[in-house]
């Protein structure tokens, strides 16, 4: 993870660092030791930022039932794990954690274990057969059913709901912000995905794409601002295809329009979004970004591969030239916008030459950072059905290492180009290294660390002059 100073806030693909532990999420007051009495739940989340955002919905549903959160598994009545299926390794990590929960359950037989999220959806009933000690299995669209399933499990019934909905957006549920820094928050604007990238399991685990009521999104942003938050990230697997029809007048709100509506909540509220799909990212969105100072100049635009034949096999529905055209549009309309990417190495039949096209794309696009993966075949996906996973593991890994090495060089170069520039930084908290330093990000989503000055606090904006840089962080001083 490049911006390791704050790994939780780099945009949607939180799943990239699948080696790291899932995070136990809890409320601020739980951290200071207060417990509300009654039953307690413990929740760990894996996968992308949407999953973390869903855990906040789950927390809200449970709070309504009188559950309070705990960061200690040993004192919980209910252990939940919100899971990810994107790569095999992500699922292995979850299985390992389930072994730990099994031990806890043997020690305290009354405790319930629930599996939520994408792996629950992918494996469905199989989960209850394979993992005998799991009590409930709940897919991403069924969290409203949790109280019922928990009540059943308390009576000794195994519970499962993996129904995928065409409508559910949880628009009316106010998420309980777990483990928040009080400055930045995520807002889910849509669910599911209708793209059929051949390598990807998400359409099967998250179901059809649907967009959330635009007014509920704007109201959530306004409420967050009232509560002191200064940055929101609008989340979706493909935000550019956001489309919501107002039932009152039939007007269809596009992503560009939603972005503008959110930016107008308050000039002091920064707006970010993730993820953009190259096939759908319009110039209109770029012009809206240019028009509003508080929409951050940062676009996560996953390329996956720099080669047109591979992109076709991946069913990304754009080719290298189209992608380059999008990069040029960003450079033209938003000259100081940073761009980041997701890259897969060793997709089915990828040759050395095609791999080199990915490297040259990275150079051309000048990504400030990338999330990089070796291809992992997922059961049931079009690629698994149609193509042979024929690039040997060691070749995938070697190509991945080349991609990582190149990205490290590009990131360093990108960061060194910022030395001597001044940026407006939103303070997020103390830096990891020292409580004498603050960390915060600039509009381009780069983490900047700088010495504290009295009277400032997280949520304040300051101007910082960059003095030096590493590949991961900018170091500066307030000016
Ligand atoms: N909706 C986003 C991506 C969500 S998944 C988009 O379209 O860009 C995040 C990233 O995981 C993907 O961009 C892709 O790079 C990676 N990924 C997805 N499936 C994968 C697989 N089977 N093997 C390796 N990486 C994968
Ligand atoms: Fe997966 Fe493609 Fe949808 Fe992204 S756009 S979630 S990669 S199917
Ligand atoms: Fe996210 Fe993983 Fe599901 S990336 S959508 S949690 S498969």
Coordinates of C-alpha atoms and ligand atoms in Angstrom, one line a residue:
X1 CA 0.0 0.0 0.0
X2 CA 1.6 3.2 -1.1
X3 CA 0.0 5.7 1.3
X4 CA 0.8 3.7 4.3
X5 CA 0.4 6.6 6.6
X6 CA -3.4 6.1 6.3
X7 CA -4.2 2.9 4.6
X8 CA -7.9 3.1 5.3
X9 CA -8.5 6.2 3.2
X10 CA -7.1 5.6 -0.2
X11 CA -10.3 5.0 -2.0
X12 CA -12.4 2.0 -2.8
X13 CA -10.0 -0.8 -3.5
X14 CA -9.2 -1.4 0.1
X15 CA -8.9 -5.0 -0.7
X16 CA -5.6 -4.6 -2.3
X17 CA -3.7 -5.2 0.9
X18 CA -5.2 -8.6 1.5
X19 CA -2.3 -9.7 3.7
X20 CA -3.3 -7.2 6.3
X21 CA -5.7 -8.2 9.1
X22 CA -9.3 -7.3 8.6
X23 CA -10.1 -4.5 10.9
X24 CA -12.2 -4.7 14.0
X25 CA -14.4 -1.7 13.8
X26 CA -15.8 0.0 16.8
X27 CA -17.2 3.3 17.9
X28 CA -15.2 6.1 19.3
X29 CA -16.7 5.7 22.8
X30 CA -16.2 2.0 22.8
X31 CA -12.5 2.7 22.4
X32 CA -12.5 4.7 25.6
X33 CA -13.8 1.7 27.4
X34 CA -17.5 2.6 27.8
X35 CA -19.9 -0.2 27.2
X36 CA -23.6 0.3 27.0
X37 CA -24.5 -3.0 28.7
X38 CA -26.7 -5.6 27.0
X39 CA -25.4 -7.7 24.1
X40 CA -22.3 -6.9 22.3
X41 CA -21.1 -7.5 18.7
X42 CA -17.6 -7.7 17.3
X43 CA -17.1 -7.1 13.6
X44 CA -14.2 -7.6 11.3
X45 CA -14.2 -6.3 7.7
X46 CA -12.3 -7.4 4.6
X47 CA -12.4 -6.4 1.0
X48 CA -13.2 -3.1 -0.6
X49 CA -14.3 0.1 0.9
X50 CA -17.9 -0.8 0.0
X51 CA -17.7 -3.7 2.4
X52 CA -16.4 -1.4 5.2
X53 CA -19.2 1.0 4.4
X54 CA -21.7 -2.0 4.6
X55 CA -20.3 -2.9 8.1
X56 CA -21.5 0.6 9.2
X57 CA -25.0 -0.2 7.9
X58 CA -24.8 -3.5 9.8
X59 CA -23.8 -1.7 12.9
X60 CA -26.7 0.6 12.6
X61 CA -29.2 -2.3 12.2
X62 CA -27.7 -4.0 15.2
X63 CA -27.8 -0.9 17.3
X64 CA -31.5 -0.7 16.7
X65 CA -31.7 -4.1 18.3
X66 CA -29.8 -3.0 21.4
X67 CA -26.4 -4.4 20.5
X68 CA -23.4 -2.3 21.3
X69 CA -20.0 -2.8 19.6
X70 CA -16.9 -4.1 21.2
X71 CA -13.3 -4.2 19.9
X72 CA -12.7 -7.4 22.0
X73 CA -13.8 -10.6 20.5
X74 CA -13.6 -12.3 23.9
X75 CA -16.3 -10.1 25.3
X76 CA -18.8 -10.3 22.4
X77 CA -22.0 -12.3 22.1
X78 CA -21.9 -12.1 18.4
X79 CA -18.9 -12.3 16.1
X80 CA -19.3 -11.1 12.6
X81 CA -17.0 -11.2 9.6
X82 CA -17.7 -9.2 6.5
X83 CA -16.0 -11.1 3.7
X84 CA -14.4 -10.6 0.3
X85 CA -14.2 -13.0 -2.7
X86 CA -12.2 -10.9 -5.1
X87 CA -9.1 -13.1 -5.1
X88 CA -8.4 -16.6 -3.7
X89 CA -6.1 -15.1 -1.1
X90 CA -8.9 -12.9 0.2
X91 CA -11.0 -16.0 0.9
X92 CA -8.1 -17.9 2.4
X93 CA -7.6 -15.0 4.9
X94 CA -11.3 -15.2 5.9
X95 CA -11.1 -19.0 6.4
X96 CA -8.1 -18.5 8.7
X97 CA -10.0 -16.0 10.8
X98 CA -12.9 -18.4 11.0
X99 CA -10.6 -21.0 12.6
X100 CA -9.9 -18.4 15.3
X101 CA -13.6 -17.8 15.8
X102 CA -14.1 -21.6 16.1
X103 CA -11.7 -21.7 19.0
X104 CA -13.5 -18.8 20.7
X105 CA -16.8 -20.6 20.2
X106 CA -15.5 -23.8 21.7
X107 CA -14.4 -21.8 24.7
X108 CA -17.7 -20.0 25.0
X109 CA -20.4 -22.1 23.3
X110 CA -23.1 -19.4 23.6
X111 CA -21.4 -17.0 21.2
X112 CA -22.8 -16.7 17.7
X113 CA -20.7 -16.4 14.5
X114 CA -22.0 -14.8 11.4
X115 CA -20.5 -14.6 7.9
X116 CA -21.5 -11.5 5.9
X117 CA -20.6 -10.1 2.5
X118 CA -19.4 -11.4 -0.8
X119 CA -18.1 -14.8 0.3
X120 CA -21.4 -15.5 2.1
X121 CA -23.1 -14.7 -1.2
X122 CA -20.7 -16.8 -3.3
X123 CA -20.8 -19.9 -1.2
X124 CA -24.4 -19.6 0.2
X125 CA -25.5 -22.8 2.0
X126 CA -22.1 -24.4 1.4
X127 CA -20.8 -22.2 4.1
X128 CA -23.0 -23.8 6.7
X129 CA -22.0 -27.2 5.5
X130 CA -18.3 -26.5 5.3
X131 CA -18.0 -24.4 8.4
X132 CA -20.1 -26.2 10.9
X133 CA -19.6 -23.6 13.6
X134 CA -21.0 -20.7 11.6
X135 CA -24.5 -19.8 12.8
X136 CA -25.6 -17.3 10.2
X137 CA -24.8 -16.5 6.6
X138 CA -26.0 -13.1 5.2
X139 CA -25.4 -11.7 1.8
X140 CA -24.8 -8.0 1.0
X141 CA -28.5 -7.2 0.3
X142 CA -30.0 -8.9 3.3
X143 CA -28.7 -7.0 6.3
X144 CA -32.1 -5.8 7.3
X145 CA -32.9 -9.4 8.1
X146 CA -30.1 -9.7 10.6
X147 CA -32.2 -9.3 13.7
X148 CA -34.5 -12.1 12.6
X149 CA -31.6 -14.4 11.8
X150 CA -29.8 -13.6 15.0
X151 CA -33.0 -14.4 17.0
X152 CA -33.3 -17.7 15.2
X153 CA -29.7 -18.5 15.9
X154 CA -30.2 -17.8 19.5
X155 CA -32.8 -20.5 19.5
X156 CA -30.4 -22.9 17.9
X157 CA -31.5 -22.5 14.2
X158 CA -28.9 -21.9 11.5
X159 CA -30.0 -18.9 9.5
X160 CA -29.3 -17.9 6.0
X161 CA -30.4 -15.1 3.7
X162 CA -28.5 -14.5 0.5
X163 CA -31.3 -13.0 -1.5
X164 CA -29.9 -10.4 -4.0
X165 CA -32.2 -7.5 -4.5
X166 CA -32.8 -5.2 -7.5
X167 CA -33.9 -2.3 -5.2
X168 CA -32.1 -2.4 -1.9
X169 CA -29.8 0.6 -1.4
X170 CA -30.2 1.0 2.4
X171 CA -30.9 4.6 1.6
X172 CA -32.9 5.2 4.8
X173 CA -30.4 3.6 7.1
X174 CA -28.0 6.1 8.7
X175 CA -24.7 4.3 8.9
X176 CA -23.0 4.3 12.3
X177 CA -19.5 5.6 11.6
X178 CA -17.2 2.9 12.9
X179 CA -13.6 3.6 13.7
X180 CA -13.9 7.1 12.1
X181 CA -11.3 9.9 12.3
X182 CA -14.2 12.3 12.4
X183 CA -13.0 14.0 9.3
X184 CA -13.5 11.7 6.3
X185 CA -16.5 9.4 5.6
X186 CA -17.7 7.2 2.9
X187 CA -21.1 7.4 1.3
X188 CA -22.4 4.5 -0.8
X189 CA -24.2 5.9 -3.8
X190 CA -25.0 2.7 -5.6
X191 CA -24.7 -1.1 -5.2
X192 CA -24.0 -4.0 -7.5
X193 CA -22.4 -4.0 -10.9
X194 CA -23.8 -4.6 -14.4
X195 CA -20.4 -4.9 -16.1
X196 CA -19.2 -8.3 -16.9
X197 CA -15.4 -8.0 -16.7
X198 CA -14.5 -11.6 -17.3
X199 CA -12.2 -12.0 -14.4
X200 CA -14.5 -10.5 -11.8
X201 CA -16.7 -12.1 -9.2
X202 CA -18.4 -8.9 -8.0
X203 CA -21.5 -9.1 -10.4
X204 CA -22.2 -12.5 -8.8
X205 CA -21.7 -11.5 -5.2
X206 CA -23.3 -8.0 -5.3
X207 CA -26.0 -8.4 -7.9
X208 CA -27.4 -5.9 -10.3
X209 CA -26.5 -2.3 -10.3
X210 CA -28.9 0.1 -8.7
X211 CA -28.5 3.7 -7.7
X212 CA -29.5 5.3 -4.4
X213 CA -31.9 8.2 -4.0
X214 CA -29.8 11.3 -4.8
X215 CA -31.5 13.4 -2.1
X216 CA -30.6 10.9 0.5
X217 CA -27.0 11.0 -0.5
X218 CA -26.9 14.8 -0.4
X219 CA -28.7 14.8 3.0
X220 CA -26.1 12.3 4.3
X221 CA -23.3 14.6 3.1
X222 CA -24.9 17.6 4.7
X223 CA -25.4 15.8 8.0
X224 CA -21.8 14.7 8.0
X225 CA -20.7 18.3 7.4
X226 CA -22.8 19.4 10.4
X227 CA -21.2 16.7 12.5
X228 CA -17.7 18.1 11.7
X229 CA -16.7 15.9 8.8
X230 CA -14.8 17.7 6.0
X231 CA -14.5 15.1 3.3
X232 CA -16.8 12.5 1.8
X233 CA -16.0 9.8 -0.8
X234 CA -18.9 8.7 -3.0
X235 CA -18.6 5.0 -3.4
X236 CA -19.7 2.6 -6.2
X237 CA -18.1 -0.1 -8.3
X238 CA -18.7 2.1 -11.3
X239 CA -19.7 5.6 -10.2
X240 CA -19.9 7.0 -13.7
X241 CA -23.0 4.9 -14.4
X242 CA -24.9 6.3 -11.4
X243 CA -28.4 7.0 -12.6
X244 CA -31.3 7.8 -10.4
X245 CA -34.8 8.8 -11.5
X246 CA -36.7 11.2 -9.3
X247 CA -40.1 9.6 -9.0
X248 CA -41.7 13.0 -8.5
X249 CA -40.8 14.6 -11.8
X250 CA -39.1 11.8 -13.8
X251 CA -35.8 13.7 -13.9
X252 CA -32.8 11.4 -14.2
X253 CA -29.9 12.5 -12.0
X254 CA -26.5 11.5 -13.6
X255 CA -23.2 11.1 -11.8
X256 CA -22.0 14.5 -13.0
X257 CA -25.2 16.1 -11.5
X258 CA -24.9 14.2 -8.2
X259 CA -21.3 15.2 -7.9
X260 CA -22.3 18.9 -8.3
X261 CA -25.2 18.5 -5.9
X262 CA -22.8 17.1 -3.3
X263 CA -20.1 19.7 -3.9
X264 CA -22.7 22.4 -3.3
X265 CA -23.4 21.1 0.2
X266 CA -20.6 23.4 1.5
X267 CA -17.4 24.7 -0.1
X268 CA -15.6 23.4 3.0
X269 CA -16.6 19.9 2.3
X270 CA -14.3 18.0 0.1
X271 CA -15.8 15.5 -2.3
X272 CA -14.0 12.4 -3.7
X273 CA -15.3 9.4 -5.6
X274 CA -14.4 5.9 -6.5
X275 CA -14.3 3.9 -8.8
X276 CA -14.4 5.4 -12.3
X277 CA -14.7 3.0 -15.2
X278 CA -12.8 4.2 -18.3
X279 CA -15.6 3.3 -20.7
X280 CA -18.1 5.6 -18.8
X281 CA -16.0 8.5 -17.5
X282 CA -17.4 11.5 -19.3
X283 CA -15.9 14.9 -20.1
X284 CA -19.0 16.4 -18.3
X285 CA -17.7 14.9 -15.0
X286 CA -14.3 16.4 -15.7
X287 CA -15.8 19.8 -16.3
X288 CA -17.9 19.6 -13.1
X289 CA -14.6 18.8 -11.3
X290 CA -12.9 21.8 -12.8
X291 CA -15.8 24.0 -11.8
X292 CA -15.8 23.1 -8.1
X293 CA -12.7 23.7 -6.1
X294 CA -13.9 21.3 -3.4
X295 CA -14.2 18.3 -5.8
X296 CA -10.7 16.7 -5.4
X297 CA -8.4 16.5 -8.4
X298 CA -7.9 12.8 -8.2
X299 CA -9.4 10.0 -10.3
X300 CA -9.0 6.3 -9.7
X301 CA -9.3 5.0 -13.3
X302 CA -8.3 1.3 -13.3
X303 CA -6.8 0.2 -16.6
X304 CA -6.3 -3.5 -15.7
X305 CA -4.0 -4.1 -18.8
X306 CA -2.3 -1.8 -21.3
X307 CA -2.9 -4.2 -24.2
X308 CA -6.0 -4.1 -26.4
X309 CA -6.3 -7.9 -27.0
X310 CA -6.1 -8.6 -23.2
X311 CA -8.6 -5.8 -22.5
X312 CA -11.0 -7.5 -25.0
X313 CA -10.6 -10.9 -23.3
X314 CA -11.2 -9.1 -20.0
X315 CA -14.4 -7.7 -21.5
X316 CA -13.5 -4.2 -20.3
X317 CA -15.2 -2.8 -23.4
X318 CA -12.4 -0.2 -24.1
X319 CA -9.1 -0.6 -25.8
X320 CA -5.7 1.0 -25.2
X321 CA -6.5 3.9 -27.5
X322 CA -9.8 4.7 -25.8
X323 CA -8.0 4.6 -22.4
X324 CA -5.3 6.9 -23.7
X325 CA -8.0 9.3 -24.9
X326 CA -9.5 9.4 -21.4
X327 CA -6.0 10.2 -19.9
X328 CA -5.6 13.0 -22.5
X329 CA -9.1 14.4 -21.6
X330 CA -8.1 14.5 -17.9
X331 CA -4.8 16.2 -18.7
X332 CA -6.6 18.8 -20.9
X333 CA -9.5 19.6 -18.6
X334 CA -7.8 19.1 -15.2
X335 CA -4.1 19.7 -15.6
X336 CA -3.2 19.1 -12.0
X337 CA -5.3 16.0 -11.5
X338 CA -3.6 12.8 -10.2
X339 CA -4.6 9.5 -11.7
X340 CA -4.3 6.1 -10.1
X341 CA -5.0 2.6 -11.4
X342 CA -5.6 -1.1 -10.8
X343 CA -3.5 -3.6 -12.7
X344 CA -3.8 -7.3 -13.2
X345 CA -0.7 -9.3 -14.4
X346 CA -0.8 -12.7 -16.0
X347 CA -4.3 -12.7 -17.2
X348 CA -5.1 -15.8 -19.4
X349 CA -2.9 -16.0 -22.5
X350 CA -1.0 -12.7 -21.8
X351 CA 2.4 -12.7 -23.6
X352 CA 5.6 -10.9 -22.6
X353 CA 5.0 -8.3 -25.2
X354 CA 1.4 -7.7 -24.0
X355 CA 2.7 -7.4 -20.5
X356 CA 5.2 -4.7 -21.7
X357 CA 2.2 -2.8 -23.1
X358 CA 1.0 -2.6 -19.5
X359 CA 4.4 -1.2 -18.4
X360 CA 4.4 1.4 -21.2
X361 CA 0.8 2.4 -20.3
X362 CA 1.9 3.0 -16.7
X363 CA 4.7 5.3 -17.9
X364 CA 2.3 7.2 -20.2
X365 CA -0.5 7.6 -17.7
X366 CA 2.0 8.6 -15.0
X367 CA 0.0 7.0 -12.2
X368 CA 0.5 8.6 -8.8
X369 CA -0.1 5.1 -7.4
X370 CA -1.6 1.7 -8.4
X371 CA -3.1 -1.3 -6.8
X372 CA -1.5 -4.3 -8.5
X373 CA -2.5 -7.9 -8.5
X374 CA -1.6 -11.3 -10.0
X375 CA -4.6 -12.8 -11.8
X376 CA -6.5 -15.1 -9.6
X377 CA -9.1 -17.3 -11.3
X378 CA -12.5 -17.1 -9.6
X379 CA -14.9 -20.0 -10.0
X380 CA -18.0 -19.2 -12.1
X381 CA -16.7 -16.1 -13.8
X382 CA -16.7 -15.9 -17.6
X383 CA -12.9 -16.1 -17.7
X384 CA -12.9 -19.3 -15.6
X385 CA -15.5 -20.8 -17.9
X386 CA -14.0 -19.7 -21.2
X387 CA -10.3 -19.3 -20.9
X388 CA -7.5 -21.4 -19.5
X389 CA -5.6 -19.9 -16.6
X390 CA -2.4 -20.7 -18.5
X391 CA 0.2 -18.1 -17.4
X392 CA 2.3 -20.0 -14.8
X393 CA 2.2 -18.7 -11.3
X394 CA 5.9 -17.7 -11.2
X395 CA 5.5 -15.7 -14.5
X396 CA 2.4 -13.9 -13.0
X397 CA 4.5 -13.1 -9.9
X398 CA 7.5 -11.9 -11.9
X399 CA 5.4 -9.7 -14.0
X400 CA 3.7 -8.4 -10.9
X401 CA 7.1 -7.6 -9.4
X402 CA 8.1 -5.7 -12.5
X403 CA 4.8 -3.7 -12.4
X404 CA 5.3 -2.9 -8.7
X405 CA 8.9 -1.9 -9.2
X406 CA 8.0 0.4 -12.1
X407 CA 5.1 1.9 -10.1
X408 CA 7.4 2.6 -7.2
X409 CA 9.7 4.6 -9.5
X410 CA 6.8 6.5 -11.1
X411 CA 5.3 7.3 -7.7
X412 CA 8.7 8.6 -6.4
X413 CA 9.1 10.7 -9.6
X414 CA 5.5 12.0 -9.2
X415 CA 6.1 12.9 -5.6
X416 CA 9.5 14.6 -6.2
X417 CA 7.7 16.8 -8.8
X418 CA 5.7 18.2 -5.9
X419 CA 8.7 19.4 -4.0
X420 CA 8.6 23.2 -3.8
X421 CA 4.8 23.3 -4.4
X422 CA 2.3 24.5 -1.8
X423 CA -0.9 22.5 -1.2
X424 CA -4.1 22.9 0.7
X425 CA -4.2 20.0 3.1
X426 CA -7.1 18.7 5.2
X427 CA -5.7 17.6 8.6
X428 CA -6.7 14.0 9.4
X429 CA -4.8 13.4 12.6
X430 CA -1.4 12.6 14.0
X431 CA 1.2 11.1 11.7
X432 CA 2.0 7.5 12.3
X433 CA 5.6 8.4 13.3
X434 CA 5.1 11.1 15.8
X435 CA 2.4 13.0 17.8
X436 CA 4.4 16.1 17.0
X437 CA 3.4 15.9 13.4
X438 CA 0.1 16.0 11.5
X439 CA -0.9 14.1 8.5
X440 CA -3.4 15.1 5.9
X441 CA -4.0 14.8 2.2
X442 CA -3.9 17.3 -0.7
X443 CA -6.6 17.4 -3.4
X444 CA -4.5 14.8 -5.4
X445 CA -5.0 12.3 -2.6
X446 CA -1.3 12.4 -1.5
X447 CA -0.5 12.1 2.1
X448 CA 1.5 15.0 3.5
X449 CA 3.2 14.9 6.9
X450 CA 4.3 18.2 8.6
X451 CA 5.2 19.5 12.1
X452 CA 2.2 20.6 14.2
X453 CA 1.5 24.1 15.1
X454 CA -0.6 25.1 18.1
X455 CA -4.3 25.7 17.8
X456 CA -4.8 23.4 14.9
X457 CA -6.9 20.2 14.9
X458 CA -8.1 17.4 12.6
X459 CA -10.7 18.8 10.2
X460 CA -8.8 22.1 9.7
X461 CA -7.4 23.1 6.3
X462 CA -3.8 24.4 6.2
X463 CA -1.4 25.3 3.4
X464 CA 1.7 23.2 3.4
X465 CA 4.9 23.7 1.4
X466 CA 6.4 20.4 0.3
X467 CA 10.1 20.1 1.2
X468 CA 10.9 16.5 0.4
X469 CA 9.3 13.3 -0.7
X470 CA 9.5 9.5 -0.7
X471 CA 7.5 7.3 -3.0
X472 CA 4.8 7.0 -0.4
X473 CA 4.6 10.4 1.4
X474 CA 5.3 14.1 1.0
X475 CA 7.0 15.9 3.8
X476 CA 6.5 19.6 4.3
X477 CA 6.0 22.6 6.5
X478 CA 3.0 24.9 7.0
X479 CA 3.3 28.2 5.3
Ligands
LIG1 N1 -15.2 -1.8 -9.9 C1 -13.8 -1.6 -9.9 C2 -13.0 -2.8 -9.4 C3 -13.4 -3.5 -8.2 S1 -12.4 -4.9 -7.8 C4 -13.4 -1.4 -11.4 O1 -14.0 -1.9 -12.3 O2 -12.3 -0.9 -11.6 C5 -10.8 -4.1 -7.5 C6 -9.8 -4.6 -8.4 O3 -9.4 -6.0 -8.1 C7 -10.0 -4.7 -9.9 O4 -9.9 -3.4 -10.4 C8 -9.0 -5.6 -10.4 O5 -7.8 -5.0 -10.7 C9 -8.8 -6.5 -9.2 N2 -9.4 -7.9 -9.5 C10 -10.7 -8.2 -9.6 N3 -10.8 -9.5 -9.9 C11 -9.6 -10.0 -9.9 C12 -9.1 -11.3 -10.1 N4 -9.9 -12.3 -10.4 N5 -7.7 -11.5 -10.0 C13 -6.9 -10.5 -9.7 N6 -7.3 -9.2 -9.5 C14 -8.7 -9.0 -9.6
LIG2 FE1 -15.8 -6.1 -11.4 FE2 -15.7 -5.0 -13.8 FE3 -17.8 -4.5 -12.1 FE4 -15.4 -3.5 -11.5 S1 -16.6 -3.0 -13.3 S2 -16.8 -4.6 -10.1 S3 -14.0 -5.1 -12.3 S4 -17.2 -6.4 -13.1
LIG3 FE1 -15.6 -5.7 -2.5 FE2 -14.4 -8.0 -2.3 FE3 -17.0 -7.9 -2.6 S1 -13.7 -6.3 -3.5 S2 -17.5 -6.1 -3.7 S3 -15.8 -7.1 -0.9 S4 -15.7 -9.4 -3.6

